[in-house]
PDB file of C-alpha atoms in Angstrom:
ATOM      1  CA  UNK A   1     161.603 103.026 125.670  1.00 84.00           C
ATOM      2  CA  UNK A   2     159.941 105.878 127.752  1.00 86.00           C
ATOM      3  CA  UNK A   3     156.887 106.851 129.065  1.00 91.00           C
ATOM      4  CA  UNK A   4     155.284 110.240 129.839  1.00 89.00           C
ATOM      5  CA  UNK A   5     153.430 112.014 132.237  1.00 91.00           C
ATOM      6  CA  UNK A   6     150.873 115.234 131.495  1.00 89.00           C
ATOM      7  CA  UNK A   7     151.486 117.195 135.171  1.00 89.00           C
ATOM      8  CA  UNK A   8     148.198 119.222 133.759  1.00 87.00           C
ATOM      9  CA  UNK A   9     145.983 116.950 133.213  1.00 88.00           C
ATOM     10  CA  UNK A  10     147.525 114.283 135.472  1.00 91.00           C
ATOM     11  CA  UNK A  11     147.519 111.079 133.328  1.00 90.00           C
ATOM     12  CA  UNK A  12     149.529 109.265 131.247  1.00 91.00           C
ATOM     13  CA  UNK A  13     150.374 110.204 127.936  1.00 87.00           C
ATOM     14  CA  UNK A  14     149.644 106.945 125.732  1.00 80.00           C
ATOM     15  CA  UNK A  15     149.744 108.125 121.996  1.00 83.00           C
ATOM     16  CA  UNK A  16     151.463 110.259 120.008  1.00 84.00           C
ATOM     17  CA  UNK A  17     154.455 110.583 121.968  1.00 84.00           C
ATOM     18  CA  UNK A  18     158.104 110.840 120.592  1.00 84.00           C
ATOM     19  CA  UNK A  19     161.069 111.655 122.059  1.00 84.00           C
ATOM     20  CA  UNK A  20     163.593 113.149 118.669  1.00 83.00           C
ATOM     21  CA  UNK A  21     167.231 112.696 118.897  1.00 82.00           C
ATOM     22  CA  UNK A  22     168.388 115.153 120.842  1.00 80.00           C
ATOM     23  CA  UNK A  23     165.756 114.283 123.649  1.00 79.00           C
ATOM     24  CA  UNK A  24     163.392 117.071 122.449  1.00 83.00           C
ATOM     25  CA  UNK A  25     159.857 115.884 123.541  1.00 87.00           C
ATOM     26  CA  UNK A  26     157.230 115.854 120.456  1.00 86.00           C
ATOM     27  CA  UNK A  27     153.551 115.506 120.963  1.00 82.00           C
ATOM     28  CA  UNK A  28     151.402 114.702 117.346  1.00 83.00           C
ATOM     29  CA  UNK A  29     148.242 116.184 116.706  1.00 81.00           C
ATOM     30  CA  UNK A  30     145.394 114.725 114.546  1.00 79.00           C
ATOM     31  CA  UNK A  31     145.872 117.620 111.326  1.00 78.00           C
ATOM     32  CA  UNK A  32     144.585 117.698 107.661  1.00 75.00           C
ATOM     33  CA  UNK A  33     143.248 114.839 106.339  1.00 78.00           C
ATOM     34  CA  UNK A  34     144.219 112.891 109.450  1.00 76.00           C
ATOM     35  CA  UNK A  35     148.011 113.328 109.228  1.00 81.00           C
ATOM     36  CA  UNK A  36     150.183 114.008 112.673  1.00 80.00           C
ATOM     37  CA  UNK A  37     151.954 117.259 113.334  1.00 80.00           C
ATOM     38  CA  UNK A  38     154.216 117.269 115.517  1.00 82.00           C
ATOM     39  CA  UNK A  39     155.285 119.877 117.831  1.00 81.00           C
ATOM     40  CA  UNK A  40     158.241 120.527 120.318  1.00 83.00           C
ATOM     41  CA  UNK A  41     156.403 120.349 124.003  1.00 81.00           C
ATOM     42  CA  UNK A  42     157.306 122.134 126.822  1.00 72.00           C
ATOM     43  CA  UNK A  43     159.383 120.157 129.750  1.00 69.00           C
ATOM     44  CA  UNK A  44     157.635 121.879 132.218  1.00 81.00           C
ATOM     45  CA  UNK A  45     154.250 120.268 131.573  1.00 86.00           C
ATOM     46  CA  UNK A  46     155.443 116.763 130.845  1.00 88.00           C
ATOM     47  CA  UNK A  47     157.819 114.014 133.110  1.00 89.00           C
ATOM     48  CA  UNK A  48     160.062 112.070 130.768  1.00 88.00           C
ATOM     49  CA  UNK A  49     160.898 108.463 133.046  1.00 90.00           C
ATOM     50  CA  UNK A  50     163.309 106.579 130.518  1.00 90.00           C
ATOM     51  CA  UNK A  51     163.221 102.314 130.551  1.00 93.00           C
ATOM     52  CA  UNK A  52     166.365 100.960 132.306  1.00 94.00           C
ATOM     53  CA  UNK A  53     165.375  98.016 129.694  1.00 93.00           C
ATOM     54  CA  UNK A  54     165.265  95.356 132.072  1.00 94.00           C
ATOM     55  CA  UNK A  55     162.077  93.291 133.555  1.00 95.00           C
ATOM     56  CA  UNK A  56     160.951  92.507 137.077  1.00 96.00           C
ATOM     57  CA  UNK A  57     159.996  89.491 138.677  1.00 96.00           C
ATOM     58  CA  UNK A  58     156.462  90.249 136.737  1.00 96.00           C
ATOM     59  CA  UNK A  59     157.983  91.239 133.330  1.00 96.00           C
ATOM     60  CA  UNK A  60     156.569  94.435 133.772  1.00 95.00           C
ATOM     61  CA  UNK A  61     159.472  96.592 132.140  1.00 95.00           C
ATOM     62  CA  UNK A  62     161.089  98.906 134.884  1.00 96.00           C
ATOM     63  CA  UNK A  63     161.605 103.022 134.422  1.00 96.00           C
ATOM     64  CA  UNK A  64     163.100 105.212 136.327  1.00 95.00           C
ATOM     65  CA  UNK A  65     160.466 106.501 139.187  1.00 94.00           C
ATOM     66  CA  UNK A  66     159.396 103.381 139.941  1.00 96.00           C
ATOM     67  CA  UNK A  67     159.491 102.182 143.328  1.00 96.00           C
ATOM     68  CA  UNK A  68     161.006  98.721 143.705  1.00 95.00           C
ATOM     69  CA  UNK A  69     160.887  95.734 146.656  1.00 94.00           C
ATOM     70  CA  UNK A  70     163.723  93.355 146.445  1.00 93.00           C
ATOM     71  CA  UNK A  71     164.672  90.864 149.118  1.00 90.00           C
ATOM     72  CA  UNK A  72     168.487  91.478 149.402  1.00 83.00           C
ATOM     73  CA  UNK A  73     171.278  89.537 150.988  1.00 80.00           C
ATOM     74  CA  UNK A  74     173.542  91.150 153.260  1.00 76.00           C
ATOM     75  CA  UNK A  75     177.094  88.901 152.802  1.00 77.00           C
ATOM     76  CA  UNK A  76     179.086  90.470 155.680  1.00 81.00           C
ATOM     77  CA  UNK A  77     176.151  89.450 158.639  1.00 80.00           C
ATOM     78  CA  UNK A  78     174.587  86.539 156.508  1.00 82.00           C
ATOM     79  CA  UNK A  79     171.248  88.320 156.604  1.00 84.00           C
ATOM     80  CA  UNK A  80     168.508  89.017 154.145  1.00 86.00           C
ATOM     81  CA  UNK A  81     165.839  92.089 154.033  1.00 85.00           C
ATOM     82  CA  UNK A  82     163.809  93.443 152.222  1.00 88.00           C
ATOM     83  CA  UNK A  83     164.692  97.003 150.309  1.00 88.00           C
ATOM     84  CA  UNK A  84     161.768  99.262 149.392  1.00 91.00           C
ATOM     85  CA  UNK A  85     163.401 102.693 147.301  1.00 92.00           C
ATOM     86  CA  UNK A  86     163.489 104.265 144.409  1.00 95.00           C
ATOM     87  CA  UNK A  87     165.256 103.621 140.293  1.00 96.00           C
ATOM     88  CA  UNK A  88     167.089 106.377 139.417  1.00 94.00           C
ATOM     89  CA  UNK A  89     170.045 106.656 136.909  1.00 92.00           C
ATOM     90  CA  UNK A  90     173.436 107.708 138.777  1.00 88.00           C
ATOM     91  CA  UNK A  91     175.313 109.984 136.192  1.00 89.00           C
ATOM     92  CA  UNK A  92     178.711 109.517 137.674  1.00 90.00           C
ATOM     93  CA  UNK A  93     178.504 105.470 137.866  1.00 87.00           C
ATOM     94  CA  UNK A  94     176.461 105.540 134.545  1.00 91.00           C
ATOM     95  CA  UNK A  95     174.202 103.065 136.188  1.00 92.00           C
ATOM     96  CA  UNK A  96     171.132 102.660 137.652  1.00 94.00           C
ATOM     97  CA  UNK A  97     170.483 102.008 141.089  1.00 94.00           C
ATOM     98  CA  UNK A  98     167.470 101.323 143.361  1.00 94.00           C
ATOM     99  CA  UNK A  99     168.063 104.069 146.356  1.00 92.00           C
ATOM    100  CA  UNK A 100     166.972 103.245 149.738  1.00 89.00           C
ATOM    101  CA  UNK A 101     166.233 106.817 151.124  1.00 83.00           C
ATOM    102  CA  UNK A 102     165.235 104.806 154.715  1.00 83.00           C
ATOM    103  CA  UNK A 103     168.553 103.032 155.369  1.00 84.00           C
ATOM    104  CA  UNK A 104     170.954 105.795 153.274  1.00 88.00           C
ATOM    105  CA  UNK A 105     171.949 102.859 151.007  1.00 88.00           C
ATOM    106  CA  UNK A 106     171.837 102.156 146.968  1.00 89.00           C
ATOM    107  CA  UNK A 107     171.812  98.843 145.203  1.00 90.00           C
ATOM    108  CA  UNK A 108     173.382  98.962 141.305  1.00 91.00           C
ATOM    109  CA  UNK A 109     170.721  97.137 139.371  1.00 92.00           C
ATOM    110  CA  UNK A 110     171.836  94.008 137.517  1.00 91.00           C
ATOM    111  CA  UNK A 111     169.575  91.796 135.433  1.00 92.00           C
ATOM    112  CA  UNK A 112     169.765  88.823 138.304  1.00 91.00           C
ATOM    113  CA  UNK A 113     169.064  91.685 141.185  1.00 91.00           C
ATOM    114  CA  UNK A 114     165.340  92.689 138.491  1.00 94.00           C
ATOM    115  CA  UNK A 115     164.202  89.687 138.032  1.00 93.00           C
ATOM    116  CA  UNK A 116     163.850  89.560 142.202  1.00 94.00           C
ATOM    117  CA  UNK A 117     162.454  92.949 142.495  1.00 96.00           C
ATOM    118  CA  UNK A 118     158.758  93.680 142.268  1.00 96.00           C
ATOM    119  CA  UNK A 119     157.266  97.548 140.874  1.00 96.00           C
ATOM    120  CA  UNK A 120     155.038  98.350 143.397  1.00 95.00           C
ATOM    121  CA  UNK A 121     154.165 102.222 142.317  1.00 94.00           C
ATOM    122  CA  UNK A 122     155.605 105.215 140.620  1.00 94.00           C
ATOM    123  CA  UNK A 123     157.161 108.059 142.414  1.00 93.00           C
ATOM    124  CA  UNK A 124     154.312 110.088 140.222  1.00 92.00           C
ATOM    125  CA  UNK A 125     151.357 108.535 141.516  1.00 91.00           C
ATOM    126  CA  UNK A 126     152.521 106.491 144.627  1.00 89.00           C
ATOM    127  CA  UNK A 127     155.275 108.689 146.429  1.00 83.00           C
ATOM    128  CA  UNK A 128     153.070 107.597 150.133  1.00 85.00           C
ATOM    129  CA  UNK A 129     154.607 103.896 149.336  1.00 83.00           C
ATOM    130  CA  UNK A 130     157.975 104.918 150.127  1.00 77.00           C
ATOM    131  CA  UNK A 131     159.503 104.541 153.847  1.00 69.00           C
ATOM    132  CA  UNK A 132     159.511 108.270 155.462  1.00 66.00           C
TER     133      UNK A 132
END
């Protein structure tokens, strides 16, 4: 699952969307006799987030760009926080992670650690709720 965002016309792009095979983005048009054409879009005007196919503590499904609070436990000094950052996919772990630009730390997501976070924004629309 995916969703996509139109950097023109700043919105959310809720129909017609597919991503092919090969991770080519495709945007249908209404054509002849109401069929959909489909044409090849241009990365530059579109942000591709990708599902990390897990749910939060609201079922709301998580992407990458969203920005996360999660109450975590810190086993060494037998305290708990709570971790505002950022999902992103880590290539050389093949994971994803929520990264906690404040405090230079990153948390591998697990289905237990989701279903205590919360999605609080986007990193599209809501970059001012994370820590500076």
């Amino acid at each position: 699952m995916y969703r996509v965002y139109d950097k023109k016309s700043e919105c959310w792009v809720r129909e017609n969307v597919y991503i092919s095979f090969n991770k080519d983005l495709l945007i249908g048009k209404k054509h002849l006799f109401n069929t959909l054409k489909l044409s090849r879009s241009s990365s530059d005007k579109y942000i591709i987030q990708e599902s990390i196919g897990l749910e939060d503590a609201n079922k709301r499904f998580i992407y990458e760009g969203d920005i996360a609070k999660v109450e975590v436990t810190d086993e060494v000094n037998n305290t708990t926080f709570i971790v505002t950052g950022v999902i992103s996919y880590y290539t050389d772990h093949a994971c994803y992670y929520l990264f906690d630009y404040q405090n230079n730390k990153y948390y591998p997501l697990s289905k237990k650690i989701c279903e205590k976070m919360e999605i609080i924004g986007n990193v599209i629309e809501n970059s001012n709720l994370l820590p500076s």
